[in-house]
PDB file of C-alpha atoms and ligand atoms in Angstrom:
ATOM      1  CA  MET A 529      36.946  18.465  73.088  1.00  0.00           C
ATOM      2  CA  THR A 530      34.601  20.866  74.848  1.00  0.00           C
ATOM      3  CA  GLU A 531      33.276  23.710  72.752  1.00  0.00           C
ATOM      4  CA  SER A 532      30.799  26.268  73.898  1.00  0.00           C
ATOM      5  CA  ASP A 533      27.846  27.689  72.007  1.00  0.00           C
ATOM      6  CA  VAL A 534      27.478  25.003  69.383  1.00  0.00           C
ATOM      7  CA  THR A 535      23.872  24.544  68.281  1.00  0.00           C
ATOM      8  CA  LEU A 536      22.535  22.245  65.616  1.00  0.00           C
ATOM      9  CA  PHE A 537      19.137  23.140  64.192  1.00  0.00           C
ATOM     10  CA  ASP A 538      17.950  19.832  62.892  1.00  0.00           C
ATOM     11  CA  TYR A 539      15.164  17.318  62.483  1.00  0.00           C
ATOM     12  CA  TRP A 540      15.578  13.793  63.806  1.00  0.00           C
ATOM     13  CA  ARG A 541      14.661  12.037  60.553  1.00  0.00           C
ATOM     14  CA  SER A 542      16.484  14.392  58.194  1.00  0.00           C
ATOM     15  CA  SER A 543      19.388  12.587  56.571  1.00  0.00           C
ATOM     16  CA  ALA A 544      21.268  15.847  55.959  1.00  0.00           C
ATOM     17  CA  SER A 545      21.006  16.549  59.712  1.00  0.00           C
ATOM     18  CA  TYR A 546      22.041  12.959  60.476  1.00  0.00           C
ATOM     19  CA  ARG A 547      25.267  13.566  58.496  1.00  0.00           C
ATOM     20  CA  VAL A 548      26.142  16.590  60.610  1.00  0.00           C
ATOM     21  CA  ARG A 549      25.312  14.779  63.852  1.00  0.00           C
ATOM     22  CA  ILE A 550      27.738  12.022  62.836  1.00  0.00           C
ATOM     23  CA  GLY A 551      30.431  14.594  62.069  1.00  0.00           C
ATOM     24  CA  LEU A 552      30.020  16.396  65.386  1.00  0.00           C
ATOM     25  CA  ASN A 553      30.040  13.102  67.289  1.00  0.00           C
ATOM     26  CA  LEU A 554      33.159  11.891  65.483  1.00  0.00           C
ATOM     27  CA  LEU A 555      34.926  15.068  66.569  1.00  0.00           C
ATOM     28  CA  GLY A 556      33.576  14.796  70.106  1.00  0.00           C
ATOM     29  CA  ILE A 557      31.983  18.235  69.851  1.00  0.00           C
ATOM     30  CA  SER A 558      29.082  18.499  72.254  1.00  0.00           C
ATOM     31  CA  TYR A 559      26.226  20.585  70.968  1.00  0.00           C
ATOM     32  CA  ALA A 560      22.741  21.715  71.783  1.00  0.00           C
ATOM     33  CA  SER A 561      20.057  20.408  69.485  1.00  0.00           C
ATOM     34  CA  GLU A 562      17.234  22.747  68.458  1.00  0.00           C
ATOM     35  CA  PRO A 563      14.605  20.730  66.597  1.00  0.00           C
ATOM     36  CA  VAL A 564      12.923  22.308  63.572  1.00  0.00           C
ATOM     37  CA  ASP A 565       9.688  20.406  63.065  1.00  0.00           C
ATOM     38  CA  LEU A 566       9.468  19.652  59.366  1.00  0.00           C
ATOM     39  CA  LEU A 567       6.017  18.107  59.751  1.00  0.00           C
ATOM     40  CA  SER A 568       4.454  21.341  60.968  1.00  0.00           C
ATOM     41  CA  GLY A 569       6.346  23.423  58.375  1.00  0.00           C
ATOM     42  CA  ALA A 570       8.631  25.149  60.902  1.00  0.00           C
ATOM     43  CA  GLN A 571      11.423  25.117  58.304  1.00  0.00           C
ATOM     44  CA  ARG A 572       9.521  27.798  56.346  1.00  0.00           C
ATOM     45  CA  GLY A 573       8.907  29.898  59.449  1.00  0.00           C
ATOM     46  CA  GLU A 574      10.579  33.237  60.012  1.00  0.00           C
ATOM     47  CA  GLU A 575      12.997  31.933  62.637  1.00  0.00           C
ATOM     48  CA  ASN A 576      14.379  29.148  60.469  1.00  0.00           C
ATOM     49  CA  LEU A 577      14.478  31.283  57.328  1.00  0.00           C
ATOM     50  CA  ALA A 578      16.571  33.851  59.191  1.00  0.00           C
ATOM     51  CA  ARG A 579      19.265  31.242  59.749  1.00  0.00           C
ATOM     52  CA  ASN A 580      18.676  29.085  56.690  1.00  0.00           C
ATOM     53  CA  PRO A 581      17.324  31.150  53.764  1.00  0.00           C
ATOM     54  CA  GLN A 582      16.520  27.977  51.811  1.00  0.00           C
ATOM     55  CA  GLY A 583      14.070  26.929  54.505  1.00  0.00           C
ATOM     56  CA  LEU A 584      15.862  23.657  55.163  1.00  0.00           C
ATOM     57  CA  VAL A 585      17.695  21.827  57.923  1.00  0.00           C
ATOM     58  CA  PRO A 586      20.400  21.489  59.083  1.00  0.00           C
ATOM     59  CA  THR A 587      21.975  24.736  60.208  1.00  0.00           C
ATOM     60  CA  LEU A 588      24.999  24.646  62.482  1.00  0.00           C
ATOM     61  CA  SER A 589      25.853  27.563  64.700  1.00  0.00           C
ATOM     62  CA  ILE A 590      29.530  27.296  65.626  1.00  0.00           C
ATOM     63  CA  ASP A 591      32.533  29.600  66.048  1.00  0.00           C
ATOM     64  CA  GLY A 592      30.216  32.601  65.820  1.00  0.00           C
ATOM     65  CA  VAL A 593      28.910  31.706  62.365  1.00  0.00           C
ATOM     66  CA  GLU A 594      25.764  30.023  61.090  1.00  0.00           C
ATOM     67  CA  LEU A 595      26.473  27.395  58.462  1.00  0.00           C
ATOM     68  CA  THR A 596      24.035  25.688  56.108  1.00  0.00           C
ATOM     69  CA  GLN A 597      24.261  22.794  53.601  1.00  0.00           C
ATOM     70  CA  SER A 598      25.440  19.615  55.298  1.00  0.00           C
ATOM     71  CA  LEU A 599      28.438  18.969  53.044  1.00  0.00           C
ATOM     72  CA  ALA A 600      29.637  22.559  53.400  1.00  0.00           C
ATOM     73  CA  ILE A 601      29.273  22.188  57.179  1.00  0.00           C
ATOM     74  CA  LEU A 602      31.248  18.939  57.184  1.00  0.00           C
ATOM     75  CA  GLU A 603      33.973  20.453  55.008  1.00  0.00           C
ATOM     76  CA  TYR A 604      34.119  23.424  57.411  1.00  0.00           C
ATOM     77  CA  LEU A 605      34.576  21.051  60.355  1.00  0.00           C
ATOM     78  CA  ASN A 606      37.144  19.101  58.372  1.00  0.00           C
ATOM     79  CA  GLU A 607      39.146  22.261  57.717  1.00  0.00           C
ATOM     80  CA  THR A 608      38.891  23.809  61.160  1.00  0.00           C
ATOM     81  CA  ARG A 609      39.314  20.675  63.279  1.00  0.00           C
ATOM     82  CA  THR A 610      41.470  17.581  62.909  1.00  0.00           C
ATOM     83  CA  ALA A 611      38.987  15.388  61.102  1.00  0.00           C
ATOM     84  CA  GLU A 612      40.796  13.999  58.037  1.00  0.00           C
ATOM     85  CA  TRP A 613      37.544  13.108  56.284  1.00  0.00           C
ATOM     86  CA  LEU A 614      39.188  13.767  52.927  1.00  0.00           C
ATOM     87  CA  PRO A 615      42.322  11.912  51.801  1.00  0.00           C
ATOM     88  CA  ALA A 616      45.496  13.959  51.348  1.00  0.00           C
ATOM     89  CA  ASP A 617      45.996  13.023  47.687  1.00  0.00           C
ATOM     90  CA  ALA A 618      44.013  14.855  45.018  1.00  0.00           C
ATOM     91  CA  ALA A 619      42.718  11.702  43.322  1.00  0.00           C
ATOM     92  CA  GLY A 620      41.559  10.240  46.638  1.00  0.00           C
ATOM     93  CA  LYS A 621      39.903  13.515  47.552  1.00  0.00           C
ATOM     94  CA  ALA A 622      38.087  13.579  44.218  1.00  0.00           C
ATOM     95  CA  ARG A 623      36.899   9.994  44.679  1.00  0.00           C
ATOM     96  CA  VAL A 624      35.591  10.601  48.189  1.00  0.00           C
ATOM     97  CA  ARG A 625      33.820  13.751  47.011  1.00  0.00           C
ATOM     98  CA  ALA A 626      32.356  11.880  44.026  1.00  0.00           C
ATOM     99  CA  LEU A 627      30.946   9.170  46.328  1.00  0.00           C
ATOM    100  CA  SER A 628      29.586  11.794  48.702  1.00  0.00           C
ATOM    101  CA  TYR A 629      27.998  13.796  45.888  1.00  0.00           C
ATOM    102  CA  ALA A 630      26.463  10.654  44.382  1.00  0.00           C
ATOM    103  CA  ILE A 631      24.366  10.497  47.541  1.00  0.00           C
ATOM    104  CA  ALA A 632      23.999  14.116  48.611  1.00  0.00           C
ATOM    105  CA  MET A 633      23.593  15.648  45.171  1.00  0.00           C
ATOM    106  CA  GLU A 634      22.002  12.867  43.134  1.00  0.00           C
ATOM    107  CA  ILE A 635      19.833  10.713  45.385  1.00  0.00           C
ATOM    108  CA  HIS A 636      18.970  13.154  48.146  1.00  0.00           C
ATOM    109  CA  PRO A 637      17.475  16.086  46.173  1.00  0.00           C
ATOM    110  CA  VAL A 638      15.233  13.816  44.103  1.00  0.00           C
ATOM    111  CA  CYS A 639      14.100  11.973  47.210  1.00  0.00           C
ATOM    112  CA  ASN A 640      13.369  15.028  49.283  1.00  0.00           C
ATOM    113  CA  LEU A 641       9.887  14.515  50.717  1.00  0.00           C
ATOM    114  CA  ARG A 642       8.514  17.670  49.114  1.00  0.00           C
ATOM    115  CA  VAL A 643       9.713  16.493  45.676  1.00  0.00           C
ATOM    116  CA  ALA A 644       8.216  13.025  46.127  1.00  0.00           C
ATOM    117  CA  ARG A 645       4.944  14.475  47.421  1.00  0.00           C
ATOM    118  CA  HIS A 646       4.717  16.828  44.453  1.00  0.00           C
ATOM    119  CA  ALA A 647       5.395  13.982  42.004  1.00  0.00           C
ATOM    120  CA  ALA A 648       2.706  11.870  43.672  1.00  0.00           C
ATOM    121  CA  ALA A 649       0.259  14.775  43.577  1.00  0.00           C
ATOM    122  CA  LEU A 650       0.822  15.118  39.828  1.00  0.00           C
ATOM    123  CA  GLY A 651      -0.249  11.493  39.507  1.00  0.00           C
ATOM    124  CA  GLY A 652       1.145   8.249  38.163  1.00  0.00           C
ATOM    125  CA  THR A 653       3.217   7.404  41.238  1.00  0.00           C
ATOM    126  CA  THR A 654       3.121   7.259  45.013  1.00  0.00           C
ATOM    127  CA  VAL A 655       5.612   8.710  47.448  1.00  0.00           C
ATOM    128  CA  GLU A 656       6.755   5.197  48.349  1.00  0.00           C
ATOM    129  CA  ALA A 657       7.173   4.045  44.734  1.00  0.00           C
ATOM    130  CA  TRP A 658       9.093   7.244  43.899  1.00  0.00           C
ATOM    131  CA  MET A 659      11.457   6.829  46.847  1.00  0.00           C
ATOM    132  CA  LYS A 660      12.041   3.154  46.151  1.00  0.00           C
ATOM    133  CA  HIS A 661      12.757   3.777  42.474  1.00  0.00           C
ATOM    134  CA  PHE A 662      15.304   6.564  42.905  1.00  0.00           C
ATOM    135  CA  ILE A 663      16.993   5.214  46.023  1.00  0.00           C
ATOM    136  CA  THR A 664      17.361   1.780  44.384  1.00  0.00           C
ATOM    137  CA  ASP A 665      18.877   3.279  41.218  1.00  0.00           C
ATOM    138  CA  GLY A 666      21.082   5.718  43.092  1.00  0.00           C
ATOM    139  CA  LEU A 667      22.470   3.125  45.479  1.00  0.00           C
ATOM    140  CA  ALA A 668      23.134   0.698  42.613  1.00  0.00           C
ATOM    141  CA  ASP A 669      25.247   3.444  41.008  1.00  0.00           C
ATOM    142  CA  PHE A 670      26.990   4.012  44.320  1.00  0.00           C
ATOM    143  CA  GLU A 671      27.771   0.293  44.607  1.00  0.00           C
ATOM    144  CA  ALA A 672      29.224   0.349  41.071  1.00  0.00           C
ATOM    145  CA  MET A 673      31.401   3.327  42.020  1.00  0.00           C
ATOM    146  CA  LEU A 674      32.634   1.511  45.132  1.00  0.00           C
ATOM    147  CA  SER A 675      33.541  -1.591  43.168  1.00  0.00           C
ATOM    148  CA  ARG A 676      36.006   0.309  40.960  1.00  0.00           C
ATOM    149  CA  GLN A 677      38.510   0.286  43.833  1.00  0.00           C
ATOM    150  CA  PRO A 678      39.857  -2.558  45.981  1.00  0.00           C
ATOM    151  CA  ASP A 679      37.738  -3.464  48.963  1.00  0.00           C
ATOM    152  CA  GLY A 680      38.378  -1.664  52.232  1.00  0.00           C
ATOM    153  CA  ARG A 681      36.706  -1.495  55.620  1.00  0.00           C
ATOM    154  CA  PHE A 682      35.032   1.730  54.597  1.00  0.00           C
ATOM    155  CA  CYS A 683      34.146   3.565  51.357  1.00  0.00           C
ATOM    156  CA  HIS A 684      37.711   4.675  50.700  1.00  0.00           C
ATOM    157  CA  GLY A 685      40.178   2.390  52.404  1.00  0.00           C
ATOM    158  CA  ASP A 686      40.189   1.869  56.130  1.00  0.00           C
ATOM    159  CA  GLN A 687      39.643   5.404  57.357  1.00  0.00           C
ATOM    160  CA  VAL A 688      36.282   7.105  57.829  1.00  0.00           C
ATOM    161  CA  THR A 689      35.704   9.753  55.171  1.00  0.00           C
ATOM    162  CA  LEU A 690      32.989  12.137  54.073  1.00  0.00           C
ATOM    163  CA  ALA A 691      31.572   9.365  51.878  1.00  0.00           C
ATOM    164  CA  ASP A 692      30.944   7.165  54.916  1.00  0.00           C
ATOM    165  CA  ILE A 693      29.200  10.022  56.688  1.00  0.00           C
ATOM    166  CA  CYS A 694      26.872  10.283  53.676  1.00  0.00           C
ATOM    167  CA  LEU A 695      26.358   6.543  53.265  1.00  0.00           C
ATOM    168  CA  VAL A 696      24.926   5.613  56.671  1.00  0.00           C
ATOM    169  CA  PRO A 697      22.016   8.116  56.605  1.00  0.00           C
ATOM    170  CA  GLN A 698      21.237   7.055  53.028  1.00  0.00           C
ATOM    171  CA  ILE A 699      21.073   3.390  54.031  1.00  0.00           C
ATOM    172  CA  TYR A 700      18.803   4.367  56.935  1.00  0.00           C
ATOM    173  CA  ASN A 701      16.544   6.080  54.433  1.00  0.00           C
ATOM    174  CA  ALA A 702      16.617   3.121  52.080  1.00  0.00           C
ATOM    175  CA  ARG A 703      15.479   0.840  54.911  1.00  0.00           C
ATOM    176  CA  ARG A 704      12.797   3.322  55.890  1.00  0.00           C
ATOM    177  CA  TRP A 705      11.294   3.110  52.411  1.00  0.00           C
ATOM    178  CA  GLY A 706      11.640  -0.662  52.139  1.00  0.00           C
ATOM    179  CA  VAL A 707      14.373  -0.673  49.485  1.00  0.00           C
ATOM    180  CA  ASN A 708      15.888  -4.093  48.853  1.00  0.00           C
ATOM    181  CA  LEU A 709      19.563  -3.874  49.804  1.00  0.00           C
ATOM    182  CA  GLY A 710      20.314  -7.414  48.597  1.00  0.00           C
ATOM    183  CA  ASN A 711      22.374  -6.300  45.590  1.00  0.00           C
ATOM    184  CA  LEU A 712      24.478  -3.849  47.565  1.00  0.00           C
ATOM    185  CA  ALA A 713      27.075  -6.210  48.993  1.00  0.00           C
ATOM    186  CA  ARG A 714      29.813  -3.652  49.565  1.00  0.00           C
ATOM    187  CA  ALA A 715      27.684  -0.692  50.592  1.00  0.00           C
ATOM    188  CA  SER A 716      25.729  -2.835  53.061  1.00  0.00           C
ATOM    189  CA  ALA A 717      28.853  -4.368  54.592  1.00  0.00           C
ATOM    190  CA  ILE A 718      30.523  -0.968  54.935  1.00  0.00           C
ATOM    191  CA  SER A 719      27.399   0.560  56.458  1.00  0.00           C
ATOM    192  CA  ALA A 720      27.119  -2.293  58.975  1.00  0.00           C
ATOM    193  CA  ARG A 721      30.719  -1.658  60.088  1.00  0.00           C
ATOM    194  CA  LEU A 722      30.125   2.075  60.356  1.00  0.00           C
ATOM    195  CA  GLU A 723      26.879   1.670  62.296  1.00  0.00           C
ATOM    196  CA  GLU A 724      28.866  -0.045  65.048  1.00  0.00           C
ATOM    197  CA  ILE A 725      31.059   3.004  65.605  1.00  0.00           C
ATOM    198  CA  PRO A 726      29.658   4.833  68.669  1.00  0.00           C
ATOM    199  CA  ALA A 727      29.697   8.257  66.954  1.00  0.00           C
ATOM    200  CA  PHE A 728      27.528   6.880  64.151  1.00  0.00           C
ATOM    201  CA  ALA A 729      25.254   4.931  66.489  1.00  0.00           C
ATOM    202  CA  ALA A 730      24.624   7.973  68.692  1.00  0.00           C
ATOM    203  CA  ALA A 731      23.556  10.021  65.664  1.00  0.00           C
ATOM    204  CA  HIS A 732      20.870   7.527  64.598  1.00  0.00           C
ATOM    205  CA  PRO A 733      17.395   9.118  64.274  1.00  0.00           C
ATOM    206  CA  ASP A 734      15.922   6.713  66.843  1.00  0.00           C
ATOM    207  CA  ARG A 735      18.490   7.899  69.373  1.00  0.00           C
ATOM    208  CA  VAL A 736      17.709  11.600  68.905  1.00  0.00           C
ATOM    209  CA  CYS A 737      13.965  11.401  68.227  1.00  0.00           C
ATOM    210  CA  PRO A 738      12.246  13.930  70.509  1.00  0.00           C
ATOM    211  CA  GLN A 739       9.937  12.154  72.975  1.00  0.00           C
ATOM    212  CA  SER A 740       6.355  13.334  72.731  1.00  0.00           C
TER     213      SER A 740
HETATM  214  N1  GSH B 414      21.551  19.861  50.351  1.00  0.00           N
HETATM  215  C1  GSH B 414      20.976  20.162  51.634  1.00  0.00           C
HETATM  216  C2  GSH B 414      19.673  19.430  51.745  1.00  0.00           C
HETATM  217  C3  GSH B 414      18.916  19.829  52.968  1.00  0.00           C
HETATM  218  C4  GSH B 414      17.540  19.203  52.947  1.00  0.00           C
HETATM  219  O1  GSH B 414      17.009  18.852  51.895  1.00  0.00           O
HETATM  220  N2  GSH B 414      16.971  19.072  54.119  1.00  0.00           N
HETATM  221  C5  GSH B 414      15.647  18.491  54.206  1.00  0.00           C
HETATM  222  C6  GSH B 414      15.611  17.432  55.273  1.00  0.00           C
HETATM  223  S1  GSH B 414      16.742  16.108  54.903  1.00  0.00           S
HETATM  224  C7  GSH B 414      14.665  19.587  54.562  1.00  0.00           C
HETATM  225  O2  GSH B 414      14.986  20.481  55.306  1.00  0.00           O
HETATM  226  N3  GSH B 414      13.453  19.485  54.021  1.00  0.00           N
HETATM  227  C8  GSH B 414      12.419  20.419  54.336  1.00  0.00           C
HETATM  228  C9  GSH B 414      11.561  20.722  53.154  1.00  0.00           C
HETATM  229  O3  GSH B 414      11.813  20.166  52.084  1.00  0.00           O
HETATM  230  O4  GSH B 414      10.657  21.514  53.321  1.00  0.00           O
HETATM  231  C10 GSH B 414      21.955  19.745  52.738  1.00  0.00           C
HETATM  232  O5  GSH B 414      22.707  18.814  52.506  1.00  0.00           O
HETATM  233  O6  GSH B 414      21.957  20.366  53.810  1.00  0.00           O
END
């Protein structure tokens, strides 16, 4: 599918941006990438605040609108394109959303770099120890949620869903912070399968990292 005027304002290492890159790739939507350099604080600059009042990435400009919040963006794409990232049945939909939220609304906000840096500045922890602690706990909960349903190729059966789009960036982050994934048999196996899908592989931070 060729679409014109699609721009993703993102940062290569941002897991919320990584989710949206996966979604766009899965749909075959080609887009221009406009990096917002989180290290230099560009997210709090006037230009980014005008498109993303929370001073965050990602923002997706598509169909003449500017969308923020990665899950809202993915749900928009799911509704306006043929994505089928949510099962048709209400219970399945609720389960996929619950798995997605367990990552995007439980692990991610606590492990945002600014939160971890603030905690470390208050004393008694380091950024690395903070990340390891909350990612380990959060992924253990995720594994327990997965194990309540029969095994499938992916998080919910054999079709890629929103939960899978959340899982892969979270596993990337876990590796980045040296989290032991040894107890996450199902999540690790699912992530390994997903990482082989070209749309997921092409969204990997190392593949989109701007060359200096
Ligand atoms: N819930 C938001 C989270 C967005 C978010 O936290 N983005 C991070 C990068 S992953 C960010 O922009 N951080 C910049 C900062 O904290 O200053 C979403 O899913 O889009």
